[in-house]
């Protein structure tokens, strides 16, 4: 194995960095609180473990490894924000069942081409226990659901916004250009005066000069950036031009891979972008679509997870015994959008569906009902009625534009929300040498 499994899992997990729980650090003779976060705490053992993980990640990239002291405040801030989201999940009643967790772990193992036992062995080879990996995945699933409830659900995109976007130069550009980006954010305080803004501008200018002199972008992001993805070297992943502010998209269109921008003033500071890769340039002609129907059964306060699964299995058996799928869907399915139509979702773009549903649909043989499977919405059985490749229609273009605009708004809203919950929380940092910030 040329790379550690933790590197191969990172893009498959819900977040870019594996989360670590308080109970997973090696036993310490002395442990202490390094931050009080509302009704919870961050322990020194948690901080030490996460710092080690970050150092290992940097080392595997081939760069120089910063000392632990240089990373502690950056890592601690990440742990604080994660802790706040987990507390919100706890108060909101978000729970990850063992079945959901087992399914997620199994999916990750499968995507790596491993059985569960091979997955266990590979984790042990990389120095990570199977129980730790399960806990990390569980925490990321909780955070993802918190964000879905608090951020994604309040994002609205109007039909007029879609039309305006498609008619704009930027909308046309995003159909043909896509960028893989990294960033360094030098923040300014809310309501900053001119002196604070000038100080941030000087700091950003200093970082830019270091980059021009050959400094490693990823290491500078880890050490200096205040962006949420700082500990991943500032990596943002792929972005369509339409997901970016117009000035950014215009600037990137004339850049080459490896180029960095000068510091750009944004509402909450100064940002430096690096163009890692660029792709696109030719419009897609064909779109894969699947005609599918399903029955959804949801757990509830009066129906346990086990009872929900059992009902889905009984419906599966009844269909295989000859009962009509559509009739059962009308009687039992709890998807209001499709139940009245016998569970029919009509022709759908696989990319518009949640990963578990998409994967089951991709593996299903046409005309054969799948065994019950779990998604975040509940238990499903599905049947693929047809597959086709169609010309990209106006409706497909509108759906793509809708997705781009939602993603753009989500990125902006997520950063605003994370800053809001951090500002509103009571946080007392007890790390030696750090400011004792209490809010």
PDB file of C-alpha atoms in Angstrom, residues 152-315:
ATOM      1  CA  UNK A 152     -29.100  24.029   3.289  1.00  0.00           C
ATOM      2  CA  UNK A 153     -32.806  24.011   4.122  1.00  0.00           C
ATOM      3  CA  UNK A 154     -33.065  27.796   4.315  1.00  0.00           C
ATOM      4  CA  UNK A 155     -31.427  28.442   0.931  1.00  0.00           C
ATOM      5  CA  UNK A 156     -33.933  29.449  -1.738  1.00  0.00           C
ATOM      6  CA  UNK A 157     -33.273  30.018  -5.446  1.00  0.00           C
ATOM      7  CA  UNK A 158     -36.045  31.636  -7.495  1.00  0.00           C
ATOM      8  CA  UNK A 159     -36.931  30.851 -11.117  1.00  0.00           C
ATOM      9  CA  UNK A 160     -35.999  34.415 -12.014  1.00  0.00           C
ATOM     10  CA  UNK A 161     -32.532  33.975 -10.500  1.00  0.00           C
ATOM     11  CA  UNK A 162     -32.071  30.843 -12.635  1.00  0.00           C
ATOM     12  CA  UNK A 163     -33.161  32.654 -15.813  1.00  0.00           C
ATOM     13  CA  UNK A 164     -30.940  35.639 -15.071  1.00  0.00           C
ATOM     14  CA  UNK A 165     -28.004  33.351 -14.416  1.00  0.00           C
ATOM     15  CA  UNK A 166     -28.448  31.375 -17.645  1.00  0.00           C
ATOM     16  CA  UNK A 167     -28.688  34.607 -19.656  1.00  0.00           C
ATOM     17  CA  UNK A 168     -25.592  36.114 -18.064  1.00  0.00           C
ATOM     18  CA  UNK A 169     -22.059  35.903 -19.422  1.00  0.00           C
ATOM     19  CA  UNK A 170     -21.055  34.223 -16.187  1.00  0.00           C
ATOM     20  CA  UNK A 171     -23.792  31.601 -16.587  1.00  0.00           C
ATOM     21  CA  UNK A 172     -22.538  30.746 -20.044  1.00  0.00           C
ATOM     22  CA  UNK A 173     -18.976  30.611 -18.769  1.00  0.00           C
ATOM     23  CA  UNK A 174     -19.728  28.134 -15.988  1.00  0.00           C
ATOM     24  CA  UNK A 175     -20.979  25.588 -18.499  1.00  0.00           C
ATOM     25  CA  UNK A 176     -17.489  25.297 -19.908  1.00  0.00           C
ATOM     26  CA  UNK A 177     -15.037  26.107 -17.116  1.00  0.00           C
ATOM     27  CA  UNK A 178     -14.322  24.442 -13.782  1.00  0.00           C
ATOM     28  CA  UNK A 179     -11.492  25.149 -11.356  1.00  0.00           C
ATOM     29  CA  UNK A 180      -9.813  23.283  -8.507  1.00  0.00           C
ATOM     30  CA  UNK A 181      -8.878  25.946  -5.973  1.00  0.00           C
ATOM     31  CA  UNK A 182      -7.087  26.528  -2.707  1.00  0.00           C
ATOM     32  CA  UNK A 183      -7.314  29.653  -0.584  1.00  0.00           C
ATOM     33  CA  UNK A 184      -5.702  31.587   2.248  1.00  0.00           C
ATOM     34  CA  UNK A 185      -7.998  33.892   4.214  1.00  0.00           C
ATOM     35  CA  UNK A 186      -6.654  36.727   6.346  1.00  0.00           C
ATOM     36  CA  UNK A 187      -9.683  37.887   8.364  1.00  0.00           C
ATOM     37  CA  UNK A 188     -10.775  41.262   9.601  1.00  0.00           C
ATOM     38  CA  UNK A 189     -12.920  41.615  12.748  1.00  0.00           C
ATOM     39  CA  UNK A 190     -16.585  42.459  12.347  1.00  0.00           C
ATOM     40  CA  UNK A 191     -16.960  46.219  12.213  1.00  0.00           C
ATOM     41  CA  UNK A 192     -13.196  46.636  11.769  1.00  0.00           C
ATOM     42  CA  UNK A 193     -11.848  50.169  11.620  1.00  0.00           C
ATOM     43  CA  UNK A 194      -9.454  51.375   8.935  1.00  0.00           C
ATOM     44  CA  UNK A 195      -6.411  50.593  11.068  1.00  0.00           C
ATOM     45  CA  UNK A 196      -7.447  46.940  11.501  1.00  0.00           C
ATOM     46  CA  UNK A 197      -8.203  46.643   7.775  1.00  0.00           C
ATOM     47  CA  UNK A 198      -4.809  48.080   6.882  1.00  0.00           C
ATOM     48  CA  UNK A 199      -3.099  45.665   9.291  1.00  0.00           C
ATOM     49  CA  UNK A 200      -4.877  42.704   7.660  1.00  0.00           C
ATOM     50  CA  UNK A 201      -3.938  44.037   4.222  1.00  0.00           C
ATOM     51  CA  UNK A 202      -0.258  44.205   5.238  1.00  0.00           C
ATOM     52  CA  UNK A 203      -0.439  40.670   6.618  1.00  0.00           C
ATOM     53  CA  UNK A 204      -2.037  39.384   3.401  1.00  0.00           C
ATOM     54  CA  UNK A 205       0.576  41.215   1.363  1.00  0.00           C
ATOM     55  CA  UNK A 206       3.323  39.543   3.372  1.00  0.00           C
ATOM     56  CA  UNK A 207       1.822  36.121   2.735  1.00  0.00           C
ATOM     57  CA  UNK A 208       1.569  36.892  -0.982  1.00  0.00           C
ATOM     58  CA  UNK A 209       5.239  37.896  -1.113  1.00  0.00           C
ATOM     59  CA  UNK A 210       6.226  34.623   0.564  1.00  0.00           C
ATOM     60  CA  UNK A 211       4.251  32.732  -2.084  1.00  0.00           C
ATOM     61  CA  UNK A 212       5.958  34.680  -4.882  1.00  0.00           C
ATOM     62  CA  UNK A 213       9.303  33.712  -3.363  1.00  0.00           C
ATOM     63  CA  UNK A 214       8.409  30.011  -3.544  1.00  0.00           C
ATOM     64  CA  UNK A 215       6.783  29.289  -0.176  1.00  0.00           C
ATOM     65  CA  UNK A 216       4.488  26.265  -0.088  1.00  0.00           C
ATOM     66  CA  UNK A 217       0.850  27.365  -0.390  1.00  0.00           C
ATOM     67  CA  UNK A 218      -0.529  24.471   1.659  1.00  0.00           C
ATOM     68  CA  UNK A 219       1.840  25.053   4.570  1.00  0.00           C
ATOM     69  CA  UNK A 220       1.107  28.784   4.631  1.00  0.00           C
ATOM     70  CA  UNK A 221      -2.639  28.046   4.607  1.00  0.00           C
ATOM     71  CA  UNK A 222      -2.251  25.726   7.592  1.00  0.00           C
ATOM     72  CA  UNK A 223      -0.153  28.243   9.496  1.00  0.00           C
ATOM     73  CA  UNK A 224      -1.835  31.534   8.566  1.00  0.00           C
ATOM     74  CA  UNK A 225      -5.292  31.081   7.042  1.00  0.00           C
ATOM     75  CA  UNK A 226      -8.543  31.578   8.984  1.00  0.00           C
ATOM     76  CA  UNK A 227     -10.615  29.713   6.383  1.00  0.00           C
ATOM     77  CA  UNK A 228     -12.571  26.621   7.449  1.00  0.00           C
ATOM     78  CA  UNK A 229     -10.415  24.480   5.126  1.00  0.00           C
ATOM     79  CA  UNK A 230      -7.099  25.847   6.391  1.00  0.00           C
ATOM     80  CA  UNK A 231      -6.003  22.533   7.901  1.00  0.00           C
ATOM     81  CA  UNK A 232      -6.431  20.890   4.478  1.00  0.00           C
ATOM     82  CA  UNK A 233      -3.878  23.284   3.017  1.00  0.00           C
ATOM     83  CA  UNK A 234      -6.687  25.609   1.930  1.00  0.00           C
ATOM     84  CA  UNK A 235      -8.050  23.037  -0.527  1.00  0.00           C
ATOM     85  CA  UNK A 236     -11.545  24.001  -1.760  1.00  0.00           C
ATOM     86  CA  UNK A 237     -12.042  21.259  -4.346  1.00  0.00           C
ATOM     87  CA  UNK A 238     -13.622  21.868  -7.757  1.00  0.00           C
ATOM     88  CA  UNK A 239     -15.770  24.933  -8.328  1.00  0.00           C
ATOM     89  CA  UNK A 240     -17.767  25.902 -11.379  1.00  0.00           C
ATOM     90  CA  UNK A 241     -17.168  29.463 -12.507  1.00  0.00           C
ATOM     91  CA  UNK A 242     -20.815  30.163 -11.753  1.00  0.00           C
ATOM     92  CA  UNK A 243     -20.295  29.290  -8.097  1.00  0.00           C
ATOM     93  CA  UNK A 244     -17.753  32.083  -7.713  1.00  0.00           C
ATOM     94  CA  UNK A 245     -18.191  35.843  -7.503  1.00  0.00           C
ATOM     95  CA  UNK A 246     -18.026  37.317 -11.039  1.00  0.00           C
ATOM     96  CA  UNK A 247     -14.736  39.131 -10.411  1.00  0.00           C
ATOM     97  CA  UNK A 248     -13.124  35.890  -9.205  1.00  0.00           C
ATOM     98  CA  UNK A 249     -14.370  33.899 -12.201  1.00  0.00           C
ATOM     99  CA  UNK A 250     -13.130  36.502 -14.650  1.00  0.00           C
ATOM    100  CA  UNK A 251      -9.710  36.554 -12.998  1.00  0.00           C
ATOM    101  CA  UNK A 252      -9.367  32.756 -12.928  1.00  0.00           C
ATOM    102  CA  UNK A 253     -10.347  32.387 -16.583  1.00  0.00           C
ATOM    103  CA  UNK A 254      -7.074  34.035 -17.612  1.00  0.00           C
ATOM    104  CA  UNK A 255      -4.866  32.204 -15.072  1.00  0.00           C
ATOM    105  CA  UNK A 256      -2.812  29.033 -15.536  1.00  0.00           C
ATOM    106  CA  UNK A 257      -2.596  26.074 -13.176  1.00  0.00           C
ATOM    107  CA  UNK A 258      -0.256  26.922 -10.285  1.00  0.00           C
ATOM    108  CA  UNK A 259      -0.895  30.677 -10.422  1.00  0.00           C
ATOM    109  CA  UNK A 260      -1.945  32.609  -7.318  1.00  0.00           C
ATOM    110  CA  UNK A 261      -3.914  35.827  -7.111  1.00  0.00           C
ATOM    111  CA  UNK A 262      -2.859  38.928  -5.268  1.00  0.00           C
ATOM    112  CA  UNK A 263      -4.829  39.511  -2.044  1.00  0.00           C
ATOM    113  CA  UNK A 264      -8.470  40.258  -2.854  1.00  0.00           C
ATOM    114  CA  UNK A 265     -10.643  42.311  -0.497  1.00  0.00           C
ATOM    115  CA  UNK A 266     -13.804  40.478   0.552  1.00  0.00           C
ATOM    116  CA  UNK A 267     -16.380  41.435   3.236  1.00  0.00           C
ATOM    117  CA  UNK A 268     -14.678  39.496   6.046  1.00  0.00           C
ATOM    118  CA  UNK A 269     -11.017  40.003   5.143  1.00  0.00           C
ATOM    119  CA  UNK A 270      -8.524  39.385   2.344  1.00  0.00           C
ATOM    120  CA  UNK A 271      -8.324  36.178   0.318  1.00  0.00           C
ATOM    121  CA  UNK A 272      -5.572  34.726  -1.858  1.00  0.00           C
ATOM    122  CA  UNK A 273      -6.594  32.050  -4.370  1.00  0.00           C
ATOM    123  CA  UNK A 274      -4.419  29.407  -5.996  1.00  0.00           C
ATOM    124  CA  UNK A 275      -5.560  27.745  -9.219  1.00  0.00           C
ATOM    125  CA  UNK A 276      -4.575  24.089  -8.820  1.00  0.00           C
ATOM    126  CA  UNK A 277      -6.209  22.738 -11.984  1.00  0.00           C
ATOM    127  CA  UNK A 278      -8.608  23.794 -14.718  1.00  0.00           C
ATOM    128  CA  UNK A 279     -10.921  21.594 -16.740  1.00  0.00           C
ATOM    129  CA  UNK A 280     -13.846  21.855 -19.137  1.00  0.00           C
ATOM    130  CA  UNK A 281     -14.137  23.803 -22.344  1.00  0.00           C
ATOM    131  CA  UNK A 282     -16.588  21.658 -24.289  1.00  0.00           C
ATOM    132  CA  UNK A 283     -20.290  21.412 -23.593  1.00  0.00           C
ATOM    133  CA  UNK A 284     -21.781  18.068 -22.685  1.00  0.00           C
ATOM    134  CA  UNK A 285     -24.183  16.787 -25.344  1.00  0.00           C
ATOM    135  CA  UNK A 286     -25.678  13.753 -23.615  1.00  0.00           C
ATOM    136  CA  UNK A 287     -27.089  13.294 -20.128  1.00  0.00           C
ATOM    137  CA  UNK A 288     -27.683   9.920 -18.468  1.00  0.00           C
ATOM    138  CA  UNK A 289     -31.147   9.584 -16.980  1.00  0.00           C
ATOM    139  CA  UNK A 290     -32.878   6.755 -15.131  1.00  0.00           C
ATOM    140  CA  UNK A 291     -36.597   6.043 -14.889  1.00  0.00           C
ATOM    141  CA  UNK A 292     -37.099   4.767 -11.357  1.00  0.00           C
ATOM    142  CA  UNK A 293     -39.816   4.178  -8.792  1.00  0.00           C
ATOM    143  CA  UNK A 294     -39.494   3.551  -5.078  1.00  0.00           C
ATOM    144  CA  UNK A 295     -41.280   3.001  -1.787  1.00  0.00           C
ATOM    145  CA  UNK A 296     -40.034   4.953   1.229  1.00  0.00           C
ATOM    146  CA  UNK A 297     -40.716   3.876   4.828  1.00  0.00           C
ATOM    147  CA  UNK A 298     -39.600   6.279   7.575  1.00  0.00           C
ATOM    148  CA  UNK A 299     -38.837   5.541  11.229  1.00  0.00           C
ATOM    149  CA  UNK A 300     -40.790   7.667  13.697  1.00  0.00           C
ATOM    150  CA  UNK A 301     -41.542   8.091  17.389  1.00  0.00           C
ATOM    151  CA  UNK A 302     -44.054   5.247  17.189  1.00  0.00           C
ATOM    152  CA  UNK A 303     -42.105   3.048  14.764  1.00  0.00           C
ATOM    153  CA  UNK A 304     -38.569   2.004  15.641  1.00  0.00           C
ATOM    154  CA  UNK A 305     -35.718   1.621  13.198  1.00  0.00           C
ATOM    155  CA  UNK A 306     -35.994  -2.161  13.419  1.00  0.00           C
ATOM    156  CA  UNK A 307     -39.754  -2.091  12.794  1.00  0.00           C
ATOM    157  CA  UNK A 308     -39.254   0.238   9.823  1.00  0.00           C
ATOM    158  CA  UNK A 309     -36.724  -2.090   8.259  1.00  0.00           C
ATOM    159  CA  UNK A 310     -38.996  -5.065   8.904  1.00  0.00           C
ATOM    160  CA  UNK A 311     -41.915  -3.350   7.125  1.00  0.00           C
ATOM    161  CA  UNK A 312     -39.696  -2.525   4.128  1.00  0.00           C
ATOM    162  CA  UNK A 313     -38.605  -6.176   3.972  1.00  0.00           C
ATOM    163  CA  UNK A 314     -42.225  -7.365   4.081  1.00  0.00           C
ATOM    164  CA  UNK A 315     -43.135  -5.044   1.197  1.00  0.00           C
TER     165      UNK A 315
END
